[in-house]
Amino acid sequence: MAYTLIDDPSAHFQAVLHSSNNSATITNDGNSDLKPDLLWSKSRTATHNHGLYDSTRGVTKFLSSNATSAETTASAGYDLTSFNTDGFSTGNNQYSTICANTGYVAWQWKANGGTTASNSDGSVTSTVQANTDAGFSIVTFTSAASSGTGIFSVGHGLGQIPAMVITKSRDSTSNWWSWHKGLTGGNSNTSYIVALERITAEASYSNAWGAGMTSSVFGMQSGNTAVASSSYVAYCFAEKQGFSKFGTYVGNGSTDGAFIYTGFKPAFVITKKRNQNANWTIYDNKRDPFNVADKVLLPNATNADQTVINFDFVSNGFKCRNSGSENESGTTYIYMAFASSPFTTSKGIPTTAR
């Protein structure tokens, strides 16, 4: 599938810092306006849940990456109240995802402006909101019943094999089962899974991802990665040159640590040890506008910002600056990264490191 080379990543992803007060309007500060379709919010200064909101499910509905609980619906006028042309608005606090008088970071992705389409590529019909240029889609569907093998497939609308798929039941207590191309088996992996709300290492379950990932569908199995006959949301990501990168790296245990080439200066990086119990970690260029990037939030925990010297964000990737944590000798990590600027633009103009 043809797509437009992204010269300005801020048109498709941005992070923003804000103080959450009652009835606040938060405006992004990137080169381009961005109306978010997925907004992931976390308090930097207080112990609160993460909140994941999207324009397919509606502005009042959220899930928390650190919890297995079902979707919560906030009353109108509370928590998140609107997705705006270049940001979002919050209302009075009701739940613990957006609370008054605390410092926040919000990570935002653009899909298709809230416009969805029915997709029948899989064995179950899905509703898809896709941004194929940026390799991101929001997918909602009802999982298959548990009769027979329970294996089913879901259309994702990306037009290429996903690099990462994050799933969550909306109406049941369940894990955030996730697939990443860096798990054991790579793109051929149909068994290895990792849970976003857990510290646990990857695990293997036969047929966890059904028949696997293709350019049109991802597989799942009821009674395994899916609760049978349950309402689901999935966030699907495909790799796009100069904008997003998904892969693995191996730590070297040195403060002159491993260098991970992405082809762009990162705005956002998530890491997780693949084969050991450890927290997921998030770094971004708004909490750390200058090197070293040392402010970390944990997708699987409610903790406020912690300070751990870990990465330099450079013009073409990121480099480990800690002998432990995200750079333990011989340890394999999976990662996902999104760009603040490409290494070179579509016209061949190089960008600069910070």
Coordinates of C-alpha atoms in Angstrom, one line a residue:
M1 CA 0.0 0.0 0.0
A2 CA 1.4 3.4 -1.0
Y3 CA 1.7 6.0 1.7
T4 CA 2.9 9.5 2.2
L5 CA 6.4 10.0 3.7
I6 CA 6.0 11.8 6.9
D7 CA 8.2 15.0 7.1
D8 CA 6.3 16.3 10.2
P9 CA 5.6 13.6 12.8
S10 CA 3.8 16.1 15.0
A11 CA 0.8 15.8 12.6
H12 CA 0.4 12.2 13.7
F13 CA 1.9 12.0 17.2
Q14 CA 2.5 14.5 20.0
A15 CA 3.1 14.5 23.7
V16 CA 2.0 17.5 25.8
L17 CA 2.5 18.5 29.5
H18 CA -0.3 20.1 31.3
S19 CA -1.7 20.9 34.8
S20 CA -5.2 19.5 35.1
N21 CA -7.5 22.0 36.6
N22 CA -11.3 22.0 36.3
S23 CA -12.6 22.7 32.8
A24 CA -9.2 23.1 31.2
T25 CA -8.4 23.3 27.5
I26 CA -5.0 21.9 26.6
T27 CA -3.4 22.9 23.3
N28 CA -0.5 21.1 21.6
D29 CA 2.7 22.9 20.7
G30 CA 3.9 20.9 17.7
N31 CA 4.5 22.2 14.2
S32 CA 1.2 20.8 13.1
D33 CA -2.2 20.7 14.6
L34 CA -3.2 17.3 16.0
K35 CA -6.7 16.3 16.9
P36 CA -6.1 13.1 19.0
D37 CA -8.0 9.9 18.3
L38 CA -6.1 8.0 21.0
L39 CA -5.1 9.9 24.1
W40 CA -3.1 8.2 26.8
S41 CA -2.9 10.3 30.0
K42 CA -0.9 9.9 33.2
S43 CA -0.2 12.1 36.2
R44 CA 3.4 12.9 36.6
T45 CA 3.2 14.2 40.2
A46 CA 0.7 11.9 41.9
T47 CA -0.1 8.2 42.2
H48 CA -3.0 7.7 39.8
N49 CA -4.2 5.3 37.2
H50 CA -3.3 5.7 33.5
G51 CA -6.2 6.7 31.3
L52 CA -6.6 5.6 27.7
Y53 CA -9.4 7.4 25.8
D54 CA -10.2 7.2 22.0
S55 CA -12.6 8.7 19.6
T56 CA -14.1 5.4 18.5
R57 CA -15.3 4.4 21.9
G58 CA -16.2 8.0 22.8
V59 CA -14.7 10.8 24.9
T60 CA -16.2 9.6 28.2
K61 CA -14.9 6.0 28.1
F62 CA -11.5 5.0 29.4
L63 CA -9.4 2.0 30.3
S64 CA -6.3 1.9 32.5
S65 CA -3.1 0.2 31.3
N66 CA -2.1 -0.6 34.8
A67 CA -5.4 -2.4 35.6
T68 CA -7.3 -5.4 34.3
S69 CA -10.7 -3.7 35.0
A70 CA -13.3 -3.2 32.4
E71 CA -14.0 0.1 30.7
T72 CA -15.3 2.9 32.8
T73 CA -17.7 5.6 31.6
A74 CA -17.3 9.0 33.2
S75 CA -20.3 11.3 33.6
A76 CA -20.7 14.0 31.0
G77 CA -18.6 17.1 31.9
Y78 CA -16.1 15.1 33.9
D79 CA -12.5 13.9 33.2
L80 CA -12.0 14.2 29.4
T81 CA -14.7 16.2 27.7
S82 CA -13.6 16.7 24.1
F83 CA -11.0 16.0 21.4
N84 CA -10.2 19.4 19.9
T85 CA -8.6 20.6 16.6
D86 CA -5.2 20.8 18.3
G87 CA -5.5 19.1 21.7
F88 CA -8.3 18.3 24.1
S89 CA -10.4 19.6 27.0
T90 CA -10.9 18.2 30.6
G91 CA -13.8 18.8 33.0
N92 CA -14.3 18.3 36.7
N93 CA -12.5 15.4 38.3
Q94 CA -14.6 12.3 38.9
Y95 CA -12.2 9.4 38.6
S96 CA -8.5 9.0 39.2
T97 CA -7.2 9.3 35.6
I98 CA -7.5 13.1 35.3
C99 CA -7.4 14.9 38.7
A100 CA -7.4 18.5 39.5
N101 CA -4.2 20.3 40.5
T102 CA -1.7 17.7 39.4
G103 CA 0.9 17.7 36.6
Y104 CA 0.1 15.5 33.6
V105 CA 1.6 14.2 30.4
A106 CA -0.7 13.2 27.5
W107 CA 0.5 11.1 24.6
Q108 CA -1.7 11.5 21.5
W109 CA -2.0 9.6 18.2
K110 CA -4.0 10.5 15.2
A111 CA -6.2 7.8 13.5
N112 CA -9.0 9.0 11.1
G113 CA -10.6 11.9 13.0
G114 CA -13.2 9.7 14.6
T115 CA -14.5 8.4 11.3
T116 CA -14.8 4.6 11.3
A117 CA -15.6 1.9 8.7
S118 CA -16.9 -1.7 9.0
N119 CA -14.3 -4.2 8.1
S120 CA -15.0 -7.8 7.1
D121 CA -11.5 -9.0 6.4
G122 CA -11.5 -11.2 9.5
S123 CA -13.8 -14.0 10.7
V124 CA -15.5 -11.5 13.0
T125 CA -16.6 -8.1 11.7
S126 CA -14.6 -5.2 13.2
T127 CA -15.1 -1.4 13.2
V128 CA -11.8 0.3 12.1
Q129 CA -10.5 3.8 12.3
A130 CA -7.2 3.8 10.4
N131 CA -4.4 6.2 9.6
T132 CA -2.5 4.1 7.0
D133 CA 0.1 6.9 6.4
A134 CA 1.2 6.7 10.1
G135 CA 0.6 3.0 10.6
F136 CA -2.0 3.3 13.4
S137 CA -5.5 1.9 13.7
I138 CA -8.2 1.7 16.4
V139 CA -10.2 -1.5 16.1
T140 CA -13.3 -2.5 18.0
F141 CA -15.0 -5.9 17.7
T142 CA -16.8 -8.7 19.6
S143 CA -14.6 -11.8 20.2
A144 CA -15.7 -15.2 19.0
A145 CA -17.6 -17.7 21.2
S146 CA -15.4 -20.4 22.8
S147 CA -17.0 -23.2 20.9
G148 CA -14.6 -25.3 18.7
T149 CA -11.0 -24.0 18.7
G150 CA -12.0 -20.5 19.6
I151 CA -9.6 -19.2 17.0
F152 CA -10.8 -16.1 15.1
S153 CA -9.3 -13.2 13.1
V154 CA -9.9 -9.5 13.1
G155 CA -9.4 -6.9 10.3
H156 CA -7.1 -4.1 11.3
G157 CA -7.1 -1.8 8.3
L158 CA -3.4 -1.1 8.2
G159 CA -2.6 -2.6 4.8
Q160 CA 0.6 -4.1 6.2
I161 CA 1.6 -6.6 8.9
P162 CA 1.4 -4.9 12.3
A163 CA 4.5 -4.5 14.4
M164 CA 2.5 -4.3 17.6
V165 CA -1.1 -5.1 18.7
I166 CA -2.4 -4.1 22.1
T167 CA -5.8 -5.6 23.0
K168 CA -8.2 -5.2 25.9
S169 CA -11.7 -6.4 26.8
R170 CA -14.1 -3.5 27.4
D171 CA -16.7 -5.3 29.4
S172 CA -14.7 -7.9 31.3
T173 CA -11.9 -8.1 33.8
S174 CA -9.0 -9.2 31.6
N175 CA -5.3 -8.8 30.7
W176 CA -4.0 -6.3 28.2
W177 CA -2.6 -9.1 26.0
S178 CA -0.2 -7.7 23.5
W179 CA 1.8 -8.9 20.5
H180 CA 5.1 -7.4 19.4
K181 CA 7.3 -8.4 16.5
G182 CA 10.3 -8.6 18.8
L183 CA 8.8 -11.4 20.9
T184 CA 10.2 -14.9 20.3
G185 CA 9.4 -16.0 16.8
G186 CA 9.1 -12.6 15.3
N187 CA 6.5 -12.1 12.7
S188 CA 5.9 -15.8 12.6
N189 CA 5.0 -15.8 16.3
T190 CA 1.5 -17.1 17.0
S191 CA 2.1 -18.2 20.6
Y192 CA 4.2 -15.6 22.6
I193 CA 2.4 -12.9 24.4
V194 CA 3.1 -10.2 26.9
A195 CA 0.7 -8.2 29.1
L196 CA 0.9 -4.4 29.4
E197 CA -0.4 -4.3 33.0
R198 CA 2.1 -6.9 34.2
I199 CA 5.8 -7.0 34.9
T200 CA 6.0 -10.6 33.8
A201 CA 8.3 -11.8 30.9
E202 CA 6.9 -13.1 27.7
A203 CA 5.0 -16.3 27.9
S204 CA 4.0 -18.9 25.4
Y205 CA 0.4 -20.2 24.9
S206 CA -0.4 -22.4 21.9
N207 CA -2.5 -20.6 19.3
A208 CA -2.6 -17.4 21.4
W209 CA -2.7 -15.3 18.2
G210 CA -4.6 -17.8 16.1
A211 CA -3.3 -18.0 12.6
G212 CA -1.0 -15.0 13.3
M213 CA -0.6 -11.5 11.8
T214 CA -1.1 -10.6 8.2
S215 CA -1.4 -7.4 6.2
S216 CA -5.2 -7.4 6.7
V217 CA -5.9 -9.3 10.0
F218 CA -4.6 -10.3 13.4
G219 CA -5.5 -13.5 15.1
M220 CA -6.7 -14.3 18.6
Q221 CA -8.2 -17.2 20.5
S222 CA -11.2 -17.1 22.8
G223 CA -10.4 -18.7 26.1
N224 CA -6.7 -17.7 25.6
T225 CA -5.9 -14.1 24.5
A226 CA -9.6 -13.2 24.4
V227 CA -12.6 -13.5 26.7
A228 CA -15.3 -15.3 24.7
S229 CA -18.1 -13.2 23.2
S230 CA -16.6 -10.0 24.7
S231 CA -16.5 -6.4 23.5
Y232 CA -12.9 -5.5 22.6
V233 CA -10.7 -2.6 21.6
A234 CA -7.3 -3.1 19.9
Y235 CA -4.6 -0.5 19.1
C236 CA -2.6 -1.7 16.1
F237 CA 0.7 -0.2 15.0
A238 CA 2.7 -0.7 11.8
E239 CA 6.2 0.5 11.3
K240 CA 6.7 3.5 9.1
Q241 CA 10.1 4.7 8.0
G242 CA 11.1 8.0 9.6
F243 CA 8.1 7.9 12.0
S244 CA 7.9 4.7 14.0
K245 CA 10.1 1.8 14.9
F246 CA 9.6 -1.5 16.7
G247 CA 12.2 -4.0 17.5
T248 CA 14.7 -5.4 20.0
Y249 CA 18.1 -4.5 21.4
V250 CA 20.5 -6.2 23.7
G251 CA 22.0 -4.3 26.7
N252 CA 25.8 -4.2 27.2
G253 CA 26.0 -3.2 30.9
S254 CA 28.0 0.0 30.2
T255 CA 27.3 3.7 30.7
D256 CA 28.5 3.9 27.1
G257 CA 25.5 1.7 26.3
A258 CA 23.8 0.1 23.4
F259 CA 22.7 2.4 20.5
I260 CA 19.4 1.7 18.9
Y261 CA 19.0 3.0 15.4
T262 CA 15.5 4.2 14.5
G263 CA 16.1 6.6 11.6
F264 CA 14.6 9.5 13.5
K265 CA 15.0 11.5 16.7
P266 CA 12.5 10.0 19.2
A267 CA 9.7 11.8 20.8
F268 CA 8.4 8.7 22.7
V269 CA 10.0 5.4 23.6
I270 CA 8.5 2.4 25.5
T271 CA 10.7 -0.5 26.6
K272 CA 10.2 -3.9 28.3
K273 CA 12.6 -6.7 29.1
R274 CA 11.5 -9.6 27.0
N275 CA 12.7 -12.6 29.0
Q276 CA 12.7 -11.3 32.5
N277 CA 10.2 -9.8 35.0
A278 CA 10.5 -6.0 34.9
N279 CA 8.4 -2.9 34.5
W280 CA 7.4 -1.5 31.2
T281 CA 8.9 2.1 30.9
I282 CA 7.9 5.2 29.0
Y283 CA 10.2 8.1 28.1
D284 CA 9.3 11.2 26.0
N285 CA 10.8 14.5 24.8
K286 CA 8.4 16.7 26.7
R287 CA 9.2 15.6 30.2
D288 CA 12.9 15.4 29.0
P289 CA 13.4 18.1 26.4
F290 CA 17.2 17.8 26.8
N291 CA 19.5 14.8 27.3
V292 CA 19.8 12.7 29.3
A293 CA 16.2 11.4 29.3
D294 CA 15.7 10.4 32.9
K295 CA 12.0 10.8 33.6
V296 CA 10.2 7.5 33.5
L297 CA 6.6 6.4 33.9
L298 CA 5.5 2.8 34.1
P299 CA 2.5 1.7 32.0
N300 CA 1.9 -1.2 34.4
A301 CA 1.9 0.9 37.6
T302 CA 0.3 4.0 39.1
N303 CA 3.6 5.6 40.1
A304 CA 4.4 9.3 39.5
D305 CA 7.5 10.3 37.5
Q306 CA 10.7 8.5 38.7
T307 CA 14.2 9.7 37.9
V308 CA 16.5 7.2 36.3
I309 CA 19.3 8.2 33.9
N310 CA 18.7 6.0 30.9
F311 CA 18.7 7.4 27.4
D312 CA 20.0 10.0 25.1
F313 CA 17.6 10.9 22.3
V314 CA 19.8 11.6 19.2
S315 CA 19.0 12.5 15.6
N316 CA 18.8 8.9 14.4
G317 CA 17.9 6.9 17.5
F318 CA 18.5 6.5 21.2
K319 CA 21.5 5.5 23.2
C320 CA 21.6 3.8 26.7
R321 CA 23.4 5.8 29.4
N322 CA 22.9 3.5 32.3
S323 CA 24.8 0.3 33.1
G324 CA 21.6 -1.3 34.5
S325 CA 17.9 -0.8 34.2
E326 CA 17.3 -0.5 30.4
N327 CA 20.8 -1.7 29.5
E328 CA 21.6 -4.8 31.5
S329 CA 24.4 -6.9 30.0
G330 CA 23.0 -9.6 27.7
T331 CA 19.4 -8.8 28.3
T332 CA 17.0 -8.5 25.4
Y333 CA 14.5 -5.6 25.4
I334 CA 11.5 -4.9 23.1
Y335 CA 10.8 -1.3 22.3
M336 CA 8.4 0.9 20.4
A337 CA 9.4 4.4 19.4
F338 CA 7.8 7.4 17.6
A339 CA 9.5 10.4 16.0
S340 CA 9.9 14.0 16.8
S341 CA 11.7 14.5 13.5
P342 CA 13.1 12.2 10.8
F343 CA 16.8 11.8 10.3
T344 CA 16.3 13.2 6.8
T345 CA 13.2 14.7 5.3
S346 CA 11.5 13.5 2.0
K347 CA 13.7 16.2 0.3
G348 CA 16.9 14.7 1.8
I349 CA 17.4 17.5 4.4
P350 CA 19.1 16.2 7.5
T351 CA 17.7 17.0 10.9
T352 CA 19.8 17.8 14.0
A353 CA 20.3 16.1 17.3
R354 CA 19.4 17.9 20.5

